[in-house]
Amino acid sequence: MHTRPSPRTRRTRGIRARTTARLAATLLTAAALLVSACSSGSSTTSSAGGTVEAALAALPRATPSALTPYYGQRLSWRDCGVPGFQCATMKAPLDYARPDAGAVRLAVARKKATGKGKPLGSLLVNPGGPGGSAVGYLQQYAGIGYPAQIRARYDMVAVDPRGVARSEPVQCLDGRQMDAYTQTDITPDDQRERDALVAADRKFAESCGARSARLLRHVSTVEAARDMDILRAALGDRKLNYVGASYGTFLGATYAGLFPRQVGRMVLDGAMDPTLDARRLNLDQTAGFETAFQAFAKDCVRHSDCPLGGRGTTPARVGANLKAFFRKLDTHPVPAGDADGRKLGESLATTGVIASMYDEASWEQLREALTSAMRENDGAGLLALADSYYERDAKGHYSNLMMANAAVNCLDLPPAFSGPEDVEKALPEFEKASPVFGPGLAWASLNCAYWPVRATGEPHRIEAKGAAPIVVVGTVRDPATPYRWARSLARQLSSSRLLTYDGDGHTAYGRGSACIDTAIDTYVLRGTPPPAGKRCS
């Protein structure tokens, strides 16, 4: 999962409308992931040396009487203001342990099936995060960009998870405070800078606790997955059909673990590994960004406009050149033409580069932005990439993406580090994983240490025994969800089929591989999963 609004692992938008919607939602923040080394056995070794034996247990099949009012509700659909889409509000218990103690209101949207073929029910989509708006993703991409044959047979549906976007969003810092927070130096060089980083993380956490006290204990992935089952019932579906990307795979797998008999056709693209603790998660993702950067470096030097080296320059030298540029920005930020007076410093530049690792289609844009900053003293391009990553608009307003991201991550797993001393001890390991990004991503993993509520989750296996076939998709050089996470999740799920994309970028479906798209479309439309071990390029 992830945490701090800093070089998170979310995705960037910009190059294509579709990349915009997808990257904007697959949020995995290198500042608060959740993972731990996988093993081939039934248990998982955590970074602390312990063993994770717990598995997510399925809930009883009978609906508890206290939840009957929620499961029996009818959705009142209305016009969304977006042509072709309808919206509704669904209620779910704020606290599933006390269903009578109040409700949370969740935003739901749908686009009705458009074709004449036999209806296949609803297809729920989630683009990731945590913190990405599923409703926005549906309206901007999935509801109009998914294959026509799928949109013809399914009602396309999305719900913003609790605490996200339109569903009673978690609130923390205002726009100006977020500007300051995202510019905080995350590679501190001395005690003063370390103290400033800790103070920024404390302020962020305290503001969330002050402004979102009611929600903060109830935005876990388990609760969001239980909400999805209420939505399934409210839609009148016997089974849940679902396509989730990035963090959406963790949400979907959690649903499968809780409600295995209700699983319909489920695709988990860019899979996460629930057995991993937060420290290992962040470390694995750091290595994933290094893998992606190596691919970018090899591509960059083939182009005459690469500012990091010419033909024959090794990826290691490209990385060293970029790191030297970051060091320069640390002490001498460059102008960015920003209306609010922000300059491009090391933190925002790093975020802009990381954002571009999500999709190789953005590498050209990154080369141009780096050229402007390094050769022309113009940081506008990298600043725009960073703002896209943080969902900051031209007026200085931020969506609640990063706030919800931290709230969910800090509740789902105990913190990666307990304080700055722990980070300092881990720096060599993170720097080994990525010489360019390692130190920043290690320090960015600190914020859950100061979170105002204790984590309710822990690393665990998800087996989902009795579920229908679940297609797990992994991309070999995925920066945000390393391929081994997909392999690990596929080993855990009792009915999984692993589908491999030998390519770059984050997630695989709808990114240009006809082999991947055909395999997933066939499964979603016909229920026929790809053969075991299928590999595409």
XYZ file of C-alpha atoms in Angstrom:
537
model
C 0.000 0.000 0.000
C 1.694 3.177 0.755
C 1.667 6.339 2.526
C 3.084 9.796 2.320
C 2.307 12.272 -0.395
C 5.751 12.355 -1.763
C 7.239 10.287 -4.483
C 4.430 8.027 -3.989
C 3.742 5.474 -6.480
C 0.682 6.685 -7.935
C 0.723 7.396 -11.543
C 1.081 10.331 -13.581
C -1.225 11.643 -16.144
C -0.542 13.803 -19.056
C 0.396 12.002 -22.195
C -2.909 10.319 -22.961
C -6.402 10.771 -21.615
C -6.486 7.119 -20.761
C -3.110 7.229 -19.075
C -4.391 10.210 -17.202
C -7.327 8.444 -15.709
C -5.435 5.250 -14.992
C -2.251 6.751 -13.677
C -4.198 9.122 -11.689
C -5.729 6.357 -9.801
C -3.274 3.611 -9.332
C -1.800 5.108 -6.374
C 0.804 3.106 -4.571
C 2.877 5.514 -2.730
C 6.407 4.750 -2.270
C 5.795 6.387 0.922
C 3.663 3.859 2.432
C 3.411 0.662 0.692
C 2.703 -2.547 2.331
C 4.778 -5.530 1.677
C 7.146 -8.156 2.914
C 9.325 -10.762 1.346
C 7.378 -13.550 -0.216
C 8.115 -17.180 0.302
C 6.946 -20.188 -1.586
C 5.531 -21.777 1.523
C 2.264 -21.135 3.299
C 3.780 -18.614 5.661
C 5.520 -15.334 5.060
C 8.588 -13.975 6.764
C 8.247 -10.335 7.810
C 11.072 -7.826 7.913
C 11.126 -8.136 11.676
C 11.966 -11.801 11.387
C 8.558 -13.052 12.482
C 6.275 -15.346 10.564
C 2.888 -14.351 9.194
C 0.608 -17.359 9.507
C -2.753 -15.582 9.520
C -5.013 -15.884 6.502
C -8.018 -13.698 5.754
C -11.015 -15.717 6.931
C -14.259 -15.824 4.997
C -17.277 -14.242 6.679
C -20.383 -16.353 7.406
C -22.559 -16.790 4.332
C -25.717 -15.665 6.113
C -26.214 -11.914 6.400
C -26.271 -10.794 10.054
C -29.652 -9.339 11.002
C -28.038 -6.051 12.022
C -26.849 -5.589 8.424
C -30.192 -6.431 6.797
C -31.241 -2.775 6.388
C -28.042 -2.078 4.489
C -28.265 -5.157 2.290
C -31.925 -4.466 1.590
C -31.551 -0.847 0.499
C -32.563 0.280 -2.972
C -30.442 2.746 -4.852
C -32.164 5.842 -6.169
C -30.478 6.664 -9.471
C -30.277 10.225 -10.744
C -28.548 12.131 -13.501
C -24.816 12.661 -12.836
C -24.343 15.696 -15.005
C -22.133 13.507 -17.191
C -23.919 12.273 -20.332
C -24.728 8.572 -20.217
C -24.021 8.107 -16.498
C -26.277 7.799 -13.479
C -25.345 8.377 -9.841
C -26.670 7.211 -6.495
C -25.769 7.273 -2.819
C -25.387 4.060 -0.862
C -25.255 3.697 2.901
C -22.908 1.359 4.764
C -22.254 1.027 8.481
C -19.482 3.295 9.680
C -18.406 0.515 12.066
C -19.235 -3.056 11.094
C -18.778 -4.113 14.707
C -21.589 -1.705 15.630
C -23.888 -1.430 12.602
C -26.441 0.646 14.520
C -23.910 3.330 15.458
C -24.222 5.395 12.296
C -23.660 5.148 8.574
C -21.220 6.371 5.962
C -22.585 7.610 2.634
C -20.840 6.269 -0.450
C -20.984 7.688 -3.974
C -21.909 5.184 -6.700
C -22.052 5.688 -10.470
C -23.027 3.482 -13.361
C -23.401 3.419 -17.126
C -26.060 1.004 -18.254
C -25.240 -1.730 -20.740
C -25.578 -0.398 -24.265
C -26.013 -3.532 -26.383
C -28.667 -6.068 -27.288
C -26.808 -9.194 -26.153
C -27.680 -11.133 -23.027
C -26.951 -8.871 -20.014
C -24.145 -10.103 -17.798
C -24.983 -7.965 -14.766
C -22.686 -5.313 -13.314
C -18.928 -4.923 -13.704
C -17.396 -3.025 -10.808
C -14.115 -1.219 -11.532
C -11.512 0.292 -9.251
C -8.366 2.068 -10.523
C -6.246 1.895 -7.392
C -4.781 4.202 -4.833
C -5.764 3.915 -2.155
C -7.388 7.264 -2.695
C -8.126 7.151 -6.420
C -11.694 8.053 -7.354
C -13.365 5.029 -8.902
C -16.318 7.177 -9.957
C -13.998 9.588 -11.749
C -12.197 6.668 -13.388
C -15.491 5.200 -14.584
C -16.711 8.484 -16.048
C -13.409 9.520 -17.596
C -12.147 6.189 -18.876
C -13.719 2.823 -18.084
C -17.294 3.750 -18.954
C -16.265 5.039 -22.372
C -12.878 3.398 -22.997
C -13.420 -0.254 -22.084
C -14.028 -2.495 -25.114
C -17.424 -1.913 -26.695
C -18.421 -5.544 -26.335
C -17.912 -5.371 -22.558
C -19.831 -2.105 -22.247
C -22.605 -3.646 -24.340
C -23.124 -6.586 -21.980
C -22.352 -5.114 -18.565
C -23.609 -2.198 -16.538
C -20.312 -0.441 -15.783
C -20.273 0.501 -12.087
C -17.953 2.222 -9.620
C -18.071 3.245 -5.979
C -15.686 5.673 -4.347
C -14.387 3.807 -1.279
C -15.139 5.310 2.108
C -13.007 8.358 2.778
C -12.272 8.890 -0.930
C -13.384 11.683 -3.282
C -17.192 11.824 -3.224
C -17.620 9.318 -0.369
C -17.210 11.447 2.755
C -13.580 12.290 1.925
C -10.845 12.319 4.534
C -9.647 15.906 4.967
C -6.287 17.050 6.301
C -4.181 19.980 5.081
C -5.479 22.841 2.955
C -3.935 23.790 -0.382
C -1.210 26.088 0.899
C -0.277 23.613 3.614
C -0.114 20.823 1.047
C 2.171 22.984 -1.088
C 4.537 23.257 1.842
C 4.256 19.574 2.671
C 5.016 18.358 -0.850
C 8.104 20.566 -0.938
C 9.512 19.213 2.336
C 13.050 17.935 1.892
C 12.851 14.127 1.992
C 16.597 13.579 1.829
C 17.633 15.369 5.035
C 21.332 16.169 5.317
C 21.510 17.212 8.976
C 19.565 17.250 12.226
C 17.735 20.453 11.361
C 16.397 18.981 8.135
C 15.474 15.715 9.863
C 13.545 17.671 12.494
C 11.757 19.617 9.765
C 10.738 16.395 8.004
C 9.414 14.876 11.229
C 7.521 18.083 12.019
C 5.920 18.041 8.560
C 4.803 14.441 8.959
C 3.436 15.145 12.433
C 1.508 18.167 11.191
C 0.015 16.164 8.333
C -1.065 13.346 10.648
C -2.439 15.672 13.318
C -4.456 17.627 10.775
C -6.060 14.404 9.534
C -6.913 13.465 13.103
C -8.418 16.878 13.802
C -10.462 17.220 10.605
C -11.507 13.596 10.023
C -11.785 12.091 13.490
C -15.065 10.269 12.756
C -13.767 8.456 9.686
C -10.125 7.826 10.439
C -10.668 4.538 12.298
C -12.982 3.192 9.610
C -11.338 3.507 6.198
C -9.597 0.145 6.102
C -9.493 -2.058 3.027
C -11.485 -4.752 4.844
C -14.294 -2.268 5.493
C -14.207 -1.029 1.890
C -14.425 -4.636 0.675
C -17.448 -5.254 2.889
C -19.049 -2.144 1.403
C -18.594 -3.718 -2.030
C -20.732 -6.675 -1.005
C -23.525 -4.373 0.109
C -23.276 -2.699 -3.290
C -23.450 -6.085 -5.018
C -26.723 -6.801 -3.213
C -28.100 -3.318 -3.873
C -27.396 -3.779 -7.592
C -29.302 -7.070 -7.545
C -26.287 -9.166 -8.528
C -25.774 -12.674 -7.186
C -22.017 -12.505 -7.883
C -19.531 -9.648 -7.942
C -17.781 -9.137 -11.278
C -14.762 -6.909 -10.798
C -11.697 -5.422 -12.489
C -9.220 -3.812 -10.110
C -5.830 -2.254 -10.835
C -2.883 -1.718 -8.486
C -4.280 -1.131 -4.979
C -7.591 -2.191 -6.512
C -6.133 -5.712 -6.639
C -5.680 -5.709 -2.875
C -9.256 -4.478 -2.471
C -10.520 -7.164 -4.834
C -8.476 -9.945 -3.264
C -9.706 -8.873 0.168
C -13.275 -9.117 -1.097
C -12.544 -12.609 -2.426
C -11.123 -13.651 0.935
C -14.173 -12.383 2.800
C -16.837 -13.485 0.302
C -15.346 -16.312 -1.810
C -18.760 -17.706 -2.809
C -19.839 -14.318 -4.158
C -16.864 -13.952 -6.518
C -17.882 -13.802 -10.158
C -15.403 -12.861 -12.897
C -12.528 -11.096 -11.167
C -9.405 -9.553 -12.717
C -6.586 -8.245 -10.507
C -4.160 -6.238 -12.677
C -0.862 -4.995 -11.229
C -1.239 -7.222 -8.214
C -0.210 -6.480 -4.656
C 0.982 -9.036 -2.132
C -0.994 -8.943 1.160
C 1.628 -10.962 3.037
C 4.117 -8.106 3.058
C 4.716 -5.654 5.877
C 5.013 -1.933 5.226
C 8.796 -1.807 5.336
C 9.242 -4.631 2.851
C 6.505 -3.213 0.674
C 8.333 0.077 0.395
C 11.673 -1.618 -0.203
C 10.260 -3.818 -2.958
C 8.658 -0.850 -4.605
C 11.885 1.110 -4.385
C 13.579 -1.697 -6.302
C 10.688 -1.656 -8.764
C 11.231 2.010 -9.524
C 14.902 1.320 -10.035
C 14.028 -1.372 -12.584
C 11.765 1.062 -14.399
C 14.406 3.792 -14.268
C 17.003 1.460 -15.763
C 14.639 0.848 -18.683
C 14.051 4.594 -19.045
C 17.799 5.276 -18.916
C 18.520 2.809 -21.721
C 15.803 4.393 -23.816
C 16.775 7.974 -22.995
C 20.359 7.748 -24.251
C 19.132 6.524 -27.634
C 17.592 9.970 -28.202
C 19.539 13.077 -29.127
C 17.545 15.182 -26.639
C 18.416 13.088 -23.578
C 19.928 15.508 -21.021
C 21.309 12.701 -18.848
C 23.843 11.250 -21.307
C 24.464 10.328 -24.912
C 24.656 7.022 -26.744
C 26.739 4.507 -24.864
C 26.162 6.113 -21.470
C 25.469 3.355 -18.962
C 22.251 3.356 -16.886
C 24.431 3.710 -13.775
C 25.956 6.912 -15.154
C 22.517 8.190 -16.201
C 21.361 7.608 -12.629
C 24.414 9.365 -11.217
C 23.748 12.356 -13.481
C 20.133 12.549 -12.348
C 21.133 12.264 -8.717
C 23.647 15.096 -9.183
C 20.847 17.214 -10.649
C 18.655 16.458 -7.633
C 21.491 17.495 -5.298
C 21.814 20.772 -7.159
C 18.090 21.425 -6.791
C 18.339 20.690 -3.078
C 20.281 23.922 -2.586
C 19.349 25.875 -5.726
C 15.706 25.371 -6.829
C 14.934 26.608 -10.333
C 12.056 28.872 -11.435
C 8.925 27.117 -12.652
C 6.676 29.988 -13.719
C 4.229 29.041 -10.961
C 1.483 31.521 -10.106
C 1.903 30.743 -6.413
C 5.645 31.291 -6.455
C 6.711 27.692 -6.086
C 10.103 26.716 -7.499
C 11.275 23.297 -8.573
C 13.296 21.803 -5.740
C 14.573 18.311 -5.150
C 11.364 16.867 -3.686
C 9.020 18.021 -6.443
C 11.538 17.103 -9.152
C 11.881 13.599 -7.724
C 8.098 13.244 -7.649
C 7.870 14.343 -11.284
C 10.421 11.763 -12.374
C 8.819 8.965 -10.355
C 5.411 9.844 -11.773
C 6.806 9.284 -15.252
C 7.973 5.773 -14.420
C 4.387 4.501 -14.406
C 3.998 4.504 -18.168
C 6.676 4.389 -20.827
C 4.437 6.616 -22.977
C 5.404 9.485 -20.669
C 9.165 9.063 -21.143
C 9.279 11.566 -24.000
C 7.517 14.123 -21.833
C 10.005 13.424 -19.051
C 12.992 13.926 -21.362
C 11.573 17.272 -22.425
C 10.890 18.321 -18.830
C 14.389 17.321 -17.709
C 15.952 19.130 -20.657
C 14.086 22.329 -19.786
C 15.070 22.124 -16.132
C 18.703 21.073 -16.599
C 19.649 23.105 -19.670
C 17.224 26.022 -19.663
C 16.673 26.599 -15.932
C 12.922 26.107 -16.414
C 11.258 23.724 -13.968
C 7.696 24.088 -15.290
C 7.597 20.682 -16.990
C 8.701 18.667 -13.957
C 6.459 20.730 -11.689
C 3.484 19.906 -13.923
C 4.281 16.190 -13.652
C 4.481 16.451 -9.875
C 1.217 18.388 -9.683
C -0.487 15.769 -11.812
C 0.770 13.080 -9.475
C -0.622 14.933 -6.450
C -3.841 15.967 -8.231
C -3.186 19.658 -7.667
C -5.065 21.985 -9.983
C -4.014 25.368 -11.367
C -5.798 27.162 -8.537
C -3.737 25.395 -5.900
C -6.454 22.993 -4.793
C -5.637 19.349 -4.116
C -7.998 16.415 -4.348
C -8.102 14.266 -1.229
C -6.104 11.548 -2.986
C -2.992 11.759 -0.839
C -4.957 12.247 2.355
C -7.058 9.153 1.744
C -3.927 7.322 0.638
C -2.242 7.869 3.973
C -5.420 7.193 5.963
C -5.986 3.788 4.381
C -2.354 2.730 4.375
C -1.709 3.708 7.966
C -4.786 1.779 9.086
C -4.098 -1.328 6.996
C -0.550 -1.975 8.253
C 1.653 -1.023 11.192
C 4.156 1.695 10.229
C 7.271 0.856 8.262
C 9.446 2.794 10.724
C 8.918 3.992 14.278
C 11.113 7.068 13.932
C 13.997 8.710 12.091
C 16.551 6.428 13.733
C 14.905 3.413 12.077
C 15.012 5.136 8.708
C 18.707 5.943 9.063
C 19.501 2.306 9.795
C 17.579 1.233 6.704
C 19.113 3.788 4.330
C 21.913 1.524 3.028
C 19.406 -1.168 2.090
C 17.114 1.315 0.332
C 20.014 2.974 -1.474
C 21.189 -0.439 -2.652
C 17.702 -1.092 -4.005
C 17.786 2.236 -5.861
C 20.818 4.545 -5.809
C 18.702 7.384 -7.226
C 15.399 7.047 -5.373
C 16.228 4.888 -2.352
C 17.004 7.522 0.307
C 13.985 9.662 -0.567
C 11.617 6.716 -0.622
C 12.940 5.468 2.714
C 12.317 8.832 4.393
C 8.946 9.135 2.649
C 7.889 5.934 4.442
C 8.034 7.577 7.848
C 4.665 9.318 8.151
C 2.600 6.446 9.552
C 4.840 6.555 12.623
C 2.913 9.649 13.721
C -0.571 8.595 12.677
C -3.256 9.480 15.260
C -4.947 6.047 15.196
C -3.378 2.625 15.485
C -3.322 0.214 12.565
C -6.076 -2.401 12.609
C -4.601 -4.623 9.872
C -1.504 -6.772 9.555
C 0.207 -8.834 6.844
C -1.797 -11.933 5.940
C -2.385 -14.501 3.228
C -5.544 -14.533 1.127
C -6.652 -17.935 -0.109
C -10.330 -17.345 -1.009
C -11.092 -21.052 -0.996
C -14.211 -21.820 -3.009
C -13.970 -18.741 -5.234
C -14.487 -18.883 -8.988
C -11.343 -18.458 -11.142
C -9.509 -15.206 -10.418
C -7.152 -13.797 -13.063
C -4.036 -12.234 -11.530
C -2.037 -10.045 -13.921
C 1.608 -9.089 -13.428
C 3.896 -6.897 -15.544
C 7.549 -7.953 -15.552
C 9.021 -4.443 -15.231
C 6.187 -2.813 -13.308
C 7.671 -0.047 -11.103
C 4.856 0.230 -8.563
C 3.700 -3.368 -8.156
C 6.736 -5.576 -8.787
C 6.073 -8.746 -10.751
C 6.924 -11.024 -7.851
C 3.937 -9.620 -5.982
C 1.658 -10.983 -8.689
C 3.363 -14.366 -8.498
C 2.965 -14.411 -4.731
C -0.714 -13.459 -4.798
C -1.369 -16.062 -7.490
C 0.222 -18.704 -5.264
C -2.005 -17.703 -2.360
C -5.375 -17.555 -4.130
C -6.740 -21.071 -4.442
C -8.429 -20.469 -7.817
C -5.975 -18.055 -9.458
C -4.638 -17.969 -13.007
C -1.470 -15.906 -13.431
C -1.303 -13.860 -16.633
C 2.114 -12.311 -17.326
C 2.915 -9.240 -19.425
C 6.589 -9.075 -20.413
C 6.721 -5.308 -20.687
C 7.234 -1.942 -19.005
C 4.920 0.319 -17.068
C 2.316 -0.096 -14.372
C -0.464 -2.653 -15.009
C -1.140 -4.355 -18.336
C -4.785 -4.263 -19.420
C -5.569 -1.678 -22.066
C -1.947 -0.643 -22.528
C -1.318 -1.905 -26.035
C -0.859 -5.666 -25.749
C -3.482 -7.393 -27.885
C -2.519 -10.672 -26.212
C -3.289 -9.346 -22.719
C -6.445 -7.552 -23.784
C -7.841 -10.563 -25.622
C -7.185 -12.877 -22.680
C -8.929 -10.544 -20.223
C -11.813 -9.654 -22.551
C -12.466 -13.346 -23.217
C -12.573 -14.076 -19.509
C -14.816 -11.123 -18.638
C -17.258 -11.890 -21.476
C -17.251 -15.702 -21.490
C -15.926 -16.692 -18.095
C -13.044 -18.617 -19.666
C -9.792 -17.781 -17.854
C -6.448 -17.807 -19.706
C -4.475 -21.052 -19.562
C -2.103 -21.477 -16.640
C 1.211 -19.740 -17.183
C 0.091 -17.658 -20.175
C 2.671 -15.007 -21.056
C 2.257 -12.013 -23.370
C 4.498 -9.285 -24.716
